[in-house]
CSV table of C-alpha atoms in Angstrom, one decimal:
chain,number,residue,atom,x,y,z
A,6,MET,CA,160.0,-65.7,-52.6
A,7,ALA,CA,158.6,-68.1,-55.5
A,8,LEU,CA,155.4,-67.4,-57.1
A,9,SER,CA,153.0,-70.4,-56.1
A,10,SER,CA,149.6,-71.8,-58.1
A,11,MET,CA,146.8,-73.6,-55.9
A,12,THR,CA,146.5,-76.6,-57.7
A,13,GLY,CA,148.8,-79.6,-57.7
A,14,PHE,CA,148.8,-83.1,-56.7
A,15,ALA,CA,151.2,-85.1,-55.1
A,16,ARG,CA,151.8,-89.4,-53.6
A,17,SER,CA,154.2,-90.4,-51.4
A,18,HIS,CA,154.3,-94.5,-50.1
A,19,GLY,CA,155.4,-96.2,-46.5
A,20,ALA,CA,155.9,-99.6,-44.9
A,21,SER,CA,156.3,-100.1,-40.7
A,22,GLY,CA,156.0,-103.4,-39.8
A,23,PRO,CA,153.2,-105.3,-41.1
A,24,TYR,CA,151.6,-101.7,-42.7
A,25,VAL,CA,151.7,-100.7,-46.3
A,26,PHE,CA,150.3,-96.9,-46.7
A,27,GLU,CA,149.9,-94.1,-49.6
A,28,TRP,CA,149.1,-90.2,-49.4
A,29,GLU,CA,147.5,-89.2,-52.3
A,30,LEU,CA,147.4,-84.7,-52.3
A,31,LYS,CA,145.3,-82.3,-54.5
A,32,SER,CA,144.7,-79.0,-54.4
A,33,VAL,CA,142.9,-76.9,-55.9
A,34,ASN,CA,141.9,-73.1,-56.2
A,35,ALA,CA,139.8,-71.7,-53.0
A,36,LYS,CA,139.5,-68.4,-51.4
A,37,GLY,CA,141.0,-69.3,-48.1
A,38,PHE,CA,143.6,-72.6,-47.1
A,39,ASP,CA,141.1,-75.6,-46.3
A,40,LEU,CA,142.3,-79.2,-45.8
A,41,ARG,CA,140.1,-81.6,-46.2
A,42,LEU,CA,141.5,-85.1,-44.4
A,43,ARG,CA,140.4,-88.2,-45.2
A,44,LEU,CA,142.0,-91.2,-42.5
A,45,PRO,CA,140.8,-94.7,-42.1
A,46,GLN,CA,139.4,-95.5,-38.8
A,47,GLY,CA,142.1,-95.6,-35.8
A,48,TRP,CA,144.3,-93.3,-37.5
A,49,ASP,CA,142.4,-90.0,-36.2
A,50,GLU,CA,145.3,-88.9,-34.4
A,51,LEU,CA,147.0,-87.8,-37.4
A,52,GLU,CA,144.6,-84.9,-38.4
A,53,ALA,CA,145.8,-82.5,-36.2
A,54,PHE,CA,149.8,-82.9,-37.0
A,55,ALA,CA,149.0,-83.2,-40.4
A,56,LYS,CA,146.7,-79.6,-40.3
A,57,LYS,CA,149.3,-77.9,-38.7
A,58,ARG,CA,151.8,-78.7,-41.4
A,59,ALA,CA,150.1,-78.0,-44.1
A,60,ALA,CA,148.6,-74.7,-42.7
A,61,GLU,CA,152.4,-73.5,-41.8
A,62,LEU,CA,153.3,-74.0,-46.0
A,63,LEU,CA,150.4,-73.1,-47.5
A,64,SER,CA,148.4,-69.9,-47.8
A,65,ARG,CA,145.1,-70.6,-50.3
A,66,GLY,CA,143.6,-73.5,-51.8
A,67,THR,CA,141.6,-75.9,-50.6
A,68,VAL,CA,144.0,-79.4,-49.8
A,69,TYR,CA,141.9,-83.2,-50.6
A,70,ALA,CA,144.4,-85.5,-48.2
A,71,ASN,CA,143.6,-89.3,-48.5
A,72,LEU,CA,145.2,-91.8,-46.6
A,73,ASN,CA,144.8,-95.4,-47.8
A,74,VAL,CA,146.0,-98.3,-45.1
A,75,LYS,CA,147.1,-102.2,-45.7
A,76,ARG,CA,148.2,-104.3,-43.4
A,77,ALA,CA,150.0,-107.0,-44.7
A,78,ASN,CA,150.5,-110.5,-43.8
A,79,ALA,CA,147.4,-110.1,-41.8
A,80,LEU,CA,144.3,-112.8,-42.3
A,81,SER,CA,140.6,-111.7,-40.8
A,82,THR,CA,139.1,-114.3,-39.3
A,83,VAL,CA,135.5,-115.4,-39.2
A,84,ARG,CA,133.4,-116.3,-36.3
A,85,ILE,CA,129.4,-116.9,-35.9
A,86,ASN,CA,127.6,-114.9,-33.6
A,87,GLU,CA,126.0,-118.2,-31.2
A,88,GLU,CA,123.5,-115.4,-29.5
A,89,VAL,CA,122.4,-114.2,-32.5
A,90,LEU,CA,122.4,-117.0,-34.4
A,91,ALA,CA,120.5,-118.7,-31.7
A,92,SER,CA,117.9,-116.1,-32.0
A,93,VAL,CA,117.4,-116.5,-35.6
A,94,VAL,CA,116.3,-119.8,-35.3
A,95,LYS,CA,114.2,-119.4,-32.5
A,96,ALA,CA,112.5,-117.1,-34.2
A,97,ALA,CA,112.2,-119.0,-37.2
A,98,THR,CA,110.6,-122.0,-35.3
A,99,GLN,CA,108.0,-119.9,-33.7
A,100,LEU,CA,107.3,-118.3,-37.3
A,101,ALA,CA,107.2,-122.1,-38.7
A,102,GLY,CA,104.2,-123.4,-36.3
A,103,ARG,CA,102.0,-120.0,-37.4
A,104,ILE,CA,102.4,-120.3,-41.2
A,105,ASP,CA,103.4,-122.7,-44.2
A,106,ALA,CA,106.5,-121.8,-45.1
A,107,VAL,CA,109.8,-123.7,-46.0
A,108,ALA,CA,112.6,-123.8,-43.2
A,109,PRO,CA,115.5,-121.3,-43.2
A,110,SER,CA,118.5,-122.6,-45.7
A,111,ILE,CA,122.1,-122.3,-43.9
A,112,ASP,CA,123.2,-120.1,-46.4
A,113,GLY,CA,120.2,-118.3,-45.7
A,114,LEU,CA,120.7,-117.7,-41.9
A,115,LEU,CA,124.4,-116.8,-42.5
A,116,ALA,CA,123.0,-113.9,-44.8
A,117,ILE,CA,121.1,-112.3,-41.4
A,118,LYS,CA,123.6,-109.6,-40.6
A,119,GLY,CA,125.3,-110.1,-37.5
A,120,VAL,CA,125.4,-113.8,-37.4
A,121,ILE,CA,128.8,-113.6,-39.0
A,122,GLU,CA,131.4,-111.2,-37.6
A,123,VAL,CA,134.8,-110.6,-39.0
A,124,VAL,CA,137.3,-110.4,-36.6
A,125,GLU,CA,140.5,-108.2,-37.2
A,126,PRO,CA,143.8,-109.5,-35.9
A,127,GLU,CA,144.8,-107.5,-32.9
A,128,SER,CA,147.1,-105.2,-32.8
A,129,ASP,CA,150.6,-104.8,-31.2
A,130,GLU,CA,150.7,-101.1,-29.5
A,131,GLU,CA,154.0,-100.4,-30.6
A,132,GLU,CA,153.9,-101.5,-33.9
A,133,ASP,CA,150.8,-99.2,-34.4
A,134,LYS,CA,152.5,-96.1,-32.5
A,135,ALA,CA,155.4,-96.8,-35.1
A,136,ALA,CA,153.1,-96.8,-38.2
A,137,LYS,CA,151.8,-93.8,-37.6
A,138,ALA,CA,154.6,-92.0,-37.2
A,139,ALA,CA,156.2,-93.4,-40.6
A,140,ALA,CA,152.9,-92.1,-41.9
A,141,ALA,CA,153.4,-88.7,-40.6
A,142,ALA,CA,157.0,-88.9,-42.2
A,143,ALA,CA,155.2,-89.9,-45.5
A,144,PHE,CA,152.6,-87.1,-45.4
A,145,GLU,CA,155.8,-84.6,-44.8
A,146,GLU,CA,157.0,-86.2,-48.4
A,147,ALA,CA,153.9,-86.0,-49.8
A,148,LEU,CA,153.0,-82.6,-48.5
A,149,ALA,CA,156.6,-81.0,-50.1
A,150,GLY,CA,155.6,-82.5,-53.5
A,151,LEU,CA,152.5,-80.8,-53.4
A,152,VAL,CA,154.5,-77.5,-52.8
A,153,ALA,CA,156.9,-78.2,-55.1
A,154,MET,CA,154.6,-78.6,-58.0
A,155,ARG,CA,152.4,-75.4,-57.3
A,156,ARG,CA,155.8,-73.6,-56.9
A,157,ARG,CA,156.4,-75.0,-60.9
A,158,GLU,CA,153.0,-74.3,-61.6
A,159,GLY,CA,153.6,-70.7,-60.3
A,160,THR,CA,156.5,-69.9,-61.6
A,161,THR,CA,155.0,-70.8,-65.0
A,162,LEU,CA,152.1,-68.5,-63.9
A,163,GLY,CA,154.8,-65.2,-63.0
A,164,ASP,CA,156.1,-65.5,-66.8
A,165,ILE,CA,152.6,-65.4,-68.3
A,166,LEU,CA,151.5,-62.1,-65.8
A,167,GLY,CA,154.4,-60.7,-67.2
A,168,GLN,CA,153.7,-60.9,-70.5
A,169,ARG,CA,150.0,-59.5,-69.8
A,170,MET,CA,151.6,-56.6,-68.2
A,171,GLY,CA,154.4,-55.9,-71.5
A,172,GLU,CA,150.6,-56.3,-73.7
A,173,ILE,CA,149.0,-53.9,-71.2
A,174,GLU,CA,151.9,-51.6,-71.6
A,175,ALA,CA,152.4,-51.4,-75.2
A,176,LEU,CA,148.3,-51.1,-75.9
A,177,ALA,CA,148.4,-48.3,-73.1
A,178,LYS,CA,151.6,-46.7,-75.1
A,179,LYS,CA,149.3,-46.9,-78.6
A,180,ALA,CA,146.0,-45.4,-76.6
A,181,GLU,CA,148.6,-42.2,-75.6
A,182,ALA,CA,150.0,-42.3,-79.0
A,183,ALA,CA,146.8,-42.4,-81.1
A,184,PRO,CA,145.9,-38.8,-82.9
A,185,GLY,CA,142.3,-39.4,-81.9
A,186,ARG,CA,142.4,-38.1,-78.1
A,187,LYS,CA,145.1,-35.4,-78.7
A,188,PRO,CA,143.3,-32.0,-77.8
A,189,GLU,CA,143.1,-30.6,-80.7
A,190,ALA,CA,141.6,-33.7,-82.8
A,191,ILE,CA,139.1,-33.9,-80.0
A,192,LYS,CA,138.4,-29.7,-80.3
A,193,ALA,CA,138.0,-30.4,-84.3
A,194,ARG,CA,135.6,-32.9,-84.3
A,195,LEU,CA,133.3,-31.3,-81.5
A,196,ALA,CA,134.1,-28.1,-83.8
A,197,GLU,CA,132.4,-29.3,-86.8
A,198,GLN,CA,129.7,-30.9,-84.8
A,199,VAL,CA,129.0,-27.0,-83.2
A,200,ALA,CA,128.8,-25.8,-86.7
A,201,ALA,CA,126.5,-28.6,-87.8
A,202,LEU,CA,124.1,-28.0,-85.0
A,203,LEU,CA,124.4,-23.7,-86.0
A,204,GLU,CA,123.5,-24.6,-89.3
A,205,THR,CA,120.4,-26.6,-88.5
A,206,SER,CA,118.8,-24.2,-85.9
A,207,ASP,CA,119.4,-20.2,-85.4
A,208,ARG,CA,118.1,-21.3,-81.8
A,209,PHE,CA,121.5,-22.5,-80.7
A,210,ASP,CA,123.7,-20.0,-78.5
A,211,ALA,CA,127.3,-19.9,-80.6
A,212,ASP,CA,128.9,-19.2,-77.1
A,213,ARG,CA,127.1,-21.4,-74.7
A,214,LEU,CA,127.9,-24.4,-77.3
A,215,ASN,CA,131.4,-23.5,-77.6
A,216,GLN,CA,132.0,-23.2,-73.7
A,217,GLU,CA,130.3,-26.9,-73.7
A,218,ALA,CA,132.4,-28.3,-76.2
A,219,LEU,CA,135.3,-27.3,-74.4
A,220,LEU,CA,134.2,-28.9,-70.8
A,221,ILE,CA,133.3,-32.0,-73.1
A,222,ALA,CA,136.9,-32.1,-74.3
A,223,ALA,CA,138.3,-31.9,-71.4
A,224,LYS,CA,136.0,-35.0,-69.8
A,225,ALA,CA,136.9,-36.4,-72.8
A,226,ASP,CA,141.0,-36.5,-71.9
A,227,ILE,CA,142.2,-40.3,-70.9
A,228,ARG,CA,145.6,-38.9,-69.2
A,229,GLU,CA,144.7,-39.4,-66.0
A,230,GLU,CA,143.6,-43.2,-66.7
A,231,LEU,CA,147.0,-43.9,-68.7
A,232,ASP,CA,148.9,-42.6,-65.8
A,233,ARG,CA,146.8,-44.8,-63.2
A,234,ILE,CA,147.4,-47.9,-65.7
A,235,ALA,CA,151.3,-47.4,-65.7
A,236,SER,CA,151.2,-47.2,-61.9
A,237,HIS,CA,149.2,-50.6,-61.9
A,238,VAL,CA,151.6,-52.0,-64.3
A,239,ALA,CA,154.8,-51.0,-61.9
A,240,GLN,CA,153.0,-52.5,-58.6
A,241,ALA,CA,152.0,-55.9,-60.7
A,242,ARG,CA,155.8,-56.1,-61.7
A,243,GLU,CA,157.2,-55.1,-58.5
A,244,LEU,CA,154.4,-57.9,-56.9
A,245,ILE,CA,155.4,-60.8,-59.5
A,246,GLY,CA,158.8,-60.1,-58.7
A,247,LYS,CA,158.7,-60.5,-54.6
A,248,GLY,CA,157.0,-63.3,-55.1
A,249,GLY,CA,155.3,-65.3,-52.1
A,250,PRO,CA,151.4,-65.3,-51.5
A,251,ILE,CA,150.1,-62.5,-53.7
A,252,GLY,CA,147.1,-63.8,-55.5
A,253,ARG,CA,144.5,-61.5,-53.6
A,254,ARG,CA,146.5,-58.5,-54.0
A,255,LEU,CA,146.8,-59.0,-57.5
A,256,ASP,CA,142.9,-59.7,-57.9
A,257,PHE,CA,142.9,-56.5,-56.3
A,258,LEU,CA,145.1,-54.5,-59.2
A,259,ALA,CA,142.8,-56.5,-62.1
A,260,GLN,CA,139.7,-55.2,-60.4
A,261,GLU,CA,141.4,-51.8,-61.0
A,262,PHE,CA,142.9,-52.1,-64.5
A,263,HIS,CA,139.0,-53.1,-65.6
A,264,ARG,CA,137.9,-50.1,-64.5
A,265,GLU,CA,140.6,-47.6,-65.9
A,266,VAL,CA,140.1,-49.2,-68.8
A,267,ASN,CA,136.4,-49.0,-69.1
A,268,THR,CA,136.5,-45.7,-68.0
A,269,CYS,CA,139.4,-44.8,-71.2
A,270,CYS,CA,136.6,-46.6,-73.6
A,271,SER,CA,133.5,-44.6,-72.6
A,272,LYS,CA,135.5,-41.5,-72.8
A,273,SER,CA,136.6,-42.5,-76.0
A,274,ASN,CA,134.8,-40.9,-79.4
A,275,ASP,CA,137.8,-42.3,-81.5
A,276,ILE,CA,137.6,-45.5,-83.4
A,277,GLU,CA,140.9,-46.5,-83.3
A,278,LEU,CA,141.2,-45.2,-79.5
A,279,THR,CA,137.8,-48.0,-78.8
A,280,ASN,CA,139.5,-50.6,-80.4
A,281,THR,CA,142.4,-49.9,-78.6
A,282,GLY,CA,140.8,-49.9,-75.1
A,283,LEU,CA,138.5,-53.3,-76.0
A,284,GLU,CA,142.1,-55.0,-77.0
A,285,MET,CA,143.3,-54.1,-73.5
A,286,LYS,CA,140.2,-55.2,-72.0
A,287,ASN,CA,140.7,-58.5,-73.0
A,288,VAL,CA,144.2,-58.8,-72.3
A,289,VAL,CA,142.8,-57.8,-68.8
A,290,GLU,CA,140.8,-59.8,-68.5
A,291,GLN,CA,143.0,-62.5,-69.4
A,292,PHE,CA,145.7,-61.4,-66.4
A,293,ARG,CA,142.4,-61.8,-64.6
A,294,GLU,CA,141.9,-65.5,-64.8
A,295,GLN,CA,145.6,-66.3,-64.5
A,296,VAL,CA,145.9,-64.7,-60.9
A,297,GLN,CA,142.8,-66.3,-59.9
A,298,ASN,CA,145.1,-69.5,-59.8
A,299,LEU,CA,147.8,-67.9,-58.0
A,300,GLU,CA,148.0,-68.6,-54.1
């Protein structure tokens, strides 16, 4: 299966009878899946269909879907609401007898809400049904375009994530080969520190200091962390190779990478090894940021 990004954009156009319509779909990152529809009045019956189809093809991301509909060759007519106008005129006449005011003008009366009504042309039931079916087909087209764009971006993300895995693997090998992490190098540094302490005071027990030094040397070894990093790299590559909606699992692996690299840095008492660990931490963060975009 292909990898998919959670971001994308698509449009589709259609026409049926007197109707012309356009779908616009946009998706952004999200923890789960959500379709947010904006439909014209009278077209609400498309909502259930759109949500069902989108949920079948997408597993993560917030998708904003907007349908614009225009009715061609159909002119609206203006009608005066005689009852409302009569009430307004009556009220104005009554007020004129109480206060000294200018009589209302025609344009003033027509500006009052409810006096003028815009009457839309009557629709044909069969035309409306056919138009909504065509709009549903156009939604399928826009949805397919959105899926295709998300997959194209997902392919690019997969390549980037593969590069990050290669960088992490190379840095892990560099850390493993660092002279400063060898047990004998760690013991030599600790032996120097023990000797320096014994020179400053005769209150230290030499045997006890040596035992503590050996214990610290054992704790400073990062063999276990490097093995786990190698295992995480293998898992990540396997997931990327399989594809599909793997964003959450890769995000979990990114957290595991971060934990192991932090432990390597905290255990290090060698400048070269520390710098390598910081480089690896930076690459892990880049990996995590890219994973946030995956479905």
